Tab-separated table of C-alpha atoms in Angstrom:
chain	number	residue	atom	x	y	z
S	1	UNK	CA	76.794	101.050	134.292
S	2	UNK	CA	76.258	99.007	131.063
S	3	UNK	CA	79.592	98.760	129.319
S	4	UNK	CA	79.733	97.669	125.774
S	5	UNK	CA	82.185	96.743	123.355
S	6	UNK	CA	85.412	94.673	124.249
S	7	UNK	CA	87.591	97.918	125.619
S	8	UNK	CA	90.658	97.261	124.301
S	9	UNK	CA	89.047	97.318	120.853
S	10	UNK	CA	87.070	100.341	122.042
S	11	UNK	CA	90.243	102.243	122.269
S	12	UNK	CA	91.566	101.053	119.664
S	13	UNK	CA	88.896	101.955	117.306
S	14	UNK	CA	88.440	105.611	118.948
S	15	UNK	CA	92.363	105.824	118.254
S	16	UNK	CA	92.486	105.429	114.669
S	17	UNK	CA	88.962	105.871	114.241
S	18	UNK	CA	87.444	106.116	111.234
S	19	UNK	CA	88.257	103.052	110.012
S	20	UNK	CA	88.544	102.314	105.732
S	21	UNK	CA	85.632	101.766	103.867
S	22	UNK	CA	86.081	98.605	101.910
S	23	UNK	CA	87.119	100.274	98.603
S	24	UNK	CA	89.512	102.212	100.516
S	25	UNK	CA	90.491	99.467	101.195
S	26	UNK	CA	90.868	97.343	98.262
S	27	UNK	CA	92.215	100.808	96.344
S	28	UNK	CA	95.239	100.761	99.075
S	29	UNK	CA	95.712	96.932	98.474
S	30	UNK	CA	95.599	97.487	94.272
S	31	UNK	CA	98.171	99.990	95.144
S	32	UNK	CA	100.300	98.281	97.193
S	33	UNK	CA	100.067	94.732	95.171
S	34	UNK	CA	103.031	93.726	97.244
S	35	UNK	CA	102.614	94.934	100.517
S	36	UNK	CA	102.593	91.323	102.352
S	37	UNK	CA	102.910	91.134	106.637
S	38	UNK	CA	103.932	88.238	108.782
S	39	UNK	CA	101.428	86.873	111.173
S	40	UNK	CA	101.392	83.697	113.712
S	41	UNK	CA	98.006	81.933	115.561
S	42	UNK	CA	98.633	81.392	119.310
S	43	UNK	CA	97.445	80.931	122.077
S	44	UNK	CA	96.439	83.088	124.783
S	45	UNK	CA	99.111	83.998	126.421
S	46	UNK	CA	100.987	81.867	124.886
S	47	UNK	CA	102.905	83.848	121.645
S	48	UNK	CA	106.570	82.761	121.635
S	49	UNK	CA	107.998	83.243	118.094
S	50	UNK	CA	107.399	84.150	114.344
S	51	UNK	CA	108.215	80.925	113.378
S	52	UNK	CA	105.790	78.356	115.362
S	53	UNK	CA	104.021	75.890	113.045
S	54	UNK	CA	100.839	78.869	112.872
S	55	UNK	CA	102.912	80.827	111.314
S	56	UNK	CA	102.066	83.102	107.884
S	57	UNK	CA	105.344	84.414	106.727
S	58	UNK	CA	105.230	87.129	103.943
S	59	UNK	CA	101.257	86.249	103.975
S	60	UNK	CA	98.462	89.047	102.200
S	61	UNK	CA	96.545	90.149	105.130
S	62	UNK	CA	93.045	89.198	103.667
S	63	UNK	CA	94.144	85.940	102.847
S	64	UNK	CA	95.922	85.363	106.230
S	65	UNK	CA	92.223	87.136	107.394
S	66	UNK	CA	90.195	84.456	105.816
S	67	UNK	CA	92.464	81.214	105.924
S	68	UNK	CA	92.554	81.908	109.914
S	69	UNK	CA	89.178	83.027	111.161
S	70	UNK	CA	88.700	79.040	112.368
S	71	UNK	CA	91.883	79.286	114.322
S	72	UNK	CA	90.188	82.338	116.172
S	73	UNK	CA	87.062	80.913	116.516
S	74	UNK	CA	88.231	77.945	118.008
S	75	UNK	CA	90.911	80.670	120.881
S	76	UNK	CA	93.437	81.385	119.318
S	77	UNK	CA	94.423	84.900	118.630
S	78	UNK	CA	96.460	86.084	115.567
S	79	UNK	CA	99.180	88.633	116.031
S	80	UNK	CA	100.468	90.970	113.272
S	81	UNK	CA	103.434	92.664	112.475
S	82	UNK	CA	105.202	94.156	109.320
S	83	UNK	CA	107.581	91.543	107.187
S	84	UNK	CA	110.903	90.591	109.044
S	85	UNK	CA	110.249	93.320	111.710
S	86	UNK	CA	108.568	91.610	114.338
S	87	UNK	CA	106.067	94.825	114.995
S	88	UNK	CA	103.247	96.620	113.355
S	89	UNK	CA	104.001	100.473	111.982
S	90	UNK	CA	100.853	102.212	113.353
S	91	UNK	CA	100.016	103.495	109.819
S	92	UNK	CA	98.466	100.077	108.904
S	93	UNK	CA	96.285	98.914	111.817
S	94	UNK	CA	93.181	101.138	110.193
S	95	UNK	CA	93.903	98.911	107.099
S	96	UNK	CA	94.374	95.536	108.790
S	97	UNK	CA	91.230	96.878	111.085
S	98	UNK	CA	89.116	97.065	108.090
S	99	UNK	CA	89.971	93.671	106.418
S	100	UNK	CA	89.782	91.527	109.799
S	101	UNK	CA	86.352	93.426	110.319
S	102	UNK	CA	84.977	93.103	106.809
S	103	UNK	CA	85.477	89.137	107.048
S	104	UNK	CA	84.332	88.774	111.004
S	105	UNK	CA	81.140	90.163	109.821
S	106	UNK	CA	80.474	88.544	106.630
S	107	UNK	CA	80.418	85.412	109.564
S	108	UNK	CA	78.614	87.389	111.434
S	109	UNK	CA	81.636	87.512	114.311
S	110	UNK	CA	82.440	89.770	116.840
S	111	UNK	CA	86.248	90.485	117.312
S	112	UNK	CA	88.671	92.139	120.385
S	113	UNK	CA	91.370	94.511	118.591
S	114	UNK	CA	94.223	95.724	120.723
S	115	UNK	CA	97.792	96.723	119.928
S	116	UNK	CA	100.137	94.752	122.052
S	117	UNK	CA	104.223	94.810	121.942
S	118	UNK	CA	104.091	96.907	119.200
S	119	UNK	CA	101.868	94.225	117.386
S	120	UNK	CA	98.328	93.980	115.827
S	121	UNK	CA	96.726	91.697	117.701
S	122	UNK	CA	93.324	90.098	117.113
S	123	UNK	CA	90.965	87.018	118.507
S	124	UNK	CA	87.247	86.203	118.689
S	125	UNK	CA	85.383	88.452	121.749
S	126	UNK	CA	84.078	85.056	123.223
S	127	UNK	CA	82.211	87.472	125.990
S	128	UNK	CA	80.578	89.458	123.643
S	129	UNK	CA	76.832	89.611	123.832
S	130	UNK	CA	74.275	91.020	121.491
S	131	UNK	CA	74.719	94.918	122.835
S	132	UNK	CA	78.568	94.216	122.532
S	133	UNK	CA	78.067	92.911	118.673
S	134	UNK	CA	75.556	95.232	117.661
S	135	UNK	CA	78.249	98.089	118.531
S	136	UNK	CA	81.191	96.669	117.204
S	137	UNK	CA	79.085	96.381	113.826
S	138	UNK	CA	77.640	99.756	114.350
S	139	UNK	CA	81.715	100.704	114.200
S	140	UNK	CA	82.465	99.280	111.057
S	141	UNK	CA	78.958	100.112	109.436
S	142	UNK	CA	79.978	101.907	106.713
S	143	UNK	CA	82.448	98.842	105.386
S	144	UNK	CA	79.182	97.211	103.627
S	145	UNK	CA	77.123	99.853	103.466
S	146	UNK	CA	78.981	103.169	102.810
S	147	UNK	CA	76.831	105.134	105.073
S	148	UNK	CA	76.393	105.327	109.093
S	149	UNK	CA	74.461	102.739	111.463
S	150	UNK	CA	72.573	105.546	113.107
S	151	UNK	CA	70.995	106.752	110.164
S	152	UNK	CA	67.306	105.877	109.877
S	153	UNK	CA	67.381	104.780	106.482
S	154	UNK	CA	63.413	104.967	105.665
S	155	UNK	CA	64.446	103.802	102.062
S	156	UNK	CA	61.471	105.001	99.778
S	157	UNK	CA	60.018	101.904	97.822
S	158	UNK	CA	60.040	103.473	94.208
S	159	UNK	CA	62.673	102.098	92.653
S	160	UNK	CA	64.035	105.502	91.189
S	161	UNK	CA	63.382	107.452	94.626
S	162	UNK	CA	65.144	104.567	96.736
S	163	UNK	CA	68.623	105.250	94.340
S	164	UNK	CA	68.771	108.567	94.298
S	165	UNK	CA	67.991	109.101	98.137
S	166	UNK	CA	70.777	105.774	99.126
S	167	UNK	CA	72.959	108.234	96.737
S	168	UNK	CA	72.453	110.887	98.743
S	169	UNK	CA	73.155	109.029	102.098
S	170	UNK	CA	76.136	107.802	100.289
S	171	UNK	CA	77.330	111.776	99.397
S	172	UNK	CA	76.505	112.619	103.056
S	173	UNK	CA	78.510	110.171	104.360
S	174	UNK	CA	81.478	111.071	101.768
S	175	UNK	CA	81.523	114.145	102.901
S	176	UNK	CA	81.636	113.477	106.615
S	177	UNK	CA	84.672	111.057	106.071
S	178	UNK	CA	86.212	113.435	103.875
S	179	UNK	CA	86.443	115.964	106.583
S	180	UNK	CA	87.883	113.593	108.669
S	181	UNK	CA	90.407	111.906	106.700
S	182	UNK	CA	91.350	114.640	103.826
S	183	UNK	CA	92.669	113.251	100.975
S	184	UNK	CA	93.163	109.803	101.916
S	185	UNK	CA	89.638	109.183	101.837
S	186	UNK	CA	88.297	107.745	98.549
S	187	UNK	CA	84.504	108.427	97.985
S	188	UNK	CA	81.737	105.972	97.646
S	189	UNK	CA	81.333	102.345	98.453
S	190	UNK	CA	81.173	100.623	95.261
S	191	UNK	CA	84.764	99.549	94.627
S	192	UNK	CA	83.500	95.457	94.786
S	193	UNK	CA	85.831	92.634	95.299
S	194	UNK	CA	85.064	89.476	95.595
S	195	UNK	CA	86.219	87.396	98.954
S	196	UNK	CA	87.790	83.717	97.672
S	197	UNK	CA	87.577	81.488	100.413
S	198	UNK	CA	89.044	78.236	99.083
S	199	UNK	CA	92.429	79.225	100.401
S	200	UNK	CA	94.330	75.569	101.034
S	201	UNK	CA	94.373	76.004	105.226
């Protein structure tokens, strides 16, 4: 039996599954312009306090996302919790889900996802192989794209044809989502924002 995808992250994903789309994303994030989290790099393992010399207090999870991804790629995990309350309420993980996932891939990363002590708790899957990446990708898809992995995409090559059938994918895919997640969902994929990685580390 061939079993993919870190399983910790598998249920994880499969628990708050679907995860945000990236302008669901960045619409929750212009709404909530002050919504910040605390967040610490350790060890495996190895997590003792809030306040180690890792540590993001009050931090913007996409910047905490972004100025840490070389801590995880080099072991260490980062744990997540709300401000001053030392755990994670369960209504954010899909959010912090989406931003950690949107930057591992734009590196082209595989992460593990679990929820540990109440925390959000995320590190580079270092035993991932190419099965294991291609279906954590497949999982968060839609973040870039706005439309499922399993679609065959057969994009025609007229210019005019190719829009209006990606608009179509894009209106399938809306409305799939929407019956899943009601009002909450916002339509579409075309919300941009633009990734600043010159964060001082």
């Amino acid at each position: 039996m061939v079993v993919l995808l870190d399983q910790r992250t598998k249920k994880l994903v499969q628990k708050f599954s679907p995860m945000w789309t990236n302008k669901q994303a960045q619409k929750f994030e212009d709404s909530n312009p002050e919504l910040t989290f605390d967040a610490v790099c350790a060890k495996p393992n190895s997590f003792e306090s809030w306040n180690s010399k890792m540590s993001y207090p009050d931090a913007f999870i996409r910047e905490t996302a972004i100025r840490t991804l070389e801590d995880l790629t080099e072991g260490y995990e980062l744990w997540i919790a709300n401000k001053s309350q030392g755990k994670l309420d369960e209504k954010y993980v899909a959010y912090i889900a989406t931003v950690m996932a949107g930057v591992a891939i734009q590196n082209e990363i595989c992460l593990s996802m679990r929820i540990e002590d109440e925390c959000f708790v995320v590190s580079v899957d270092e035993k991932a192989d190419l099965f294991d990446c291609r279906e954590f990708f497949a999982e968060f898809y839609h973040l870039a794209f706005g439309f499922n992995y399993d679609i065959n995409i057969g994009i025609p090559d007229d210019e005019t044809e190719a829009k209006m059938y990606c608009q179509r994918l894009q209106e399938e895919f809306d409305e799939e989502m929407k019956a899943k997640l009601g009002d909450v969902y916002e339509p579409g994929n075309t919300y941009s924002y633009v990734i600043d990685d010159t964060y001082d580390s």
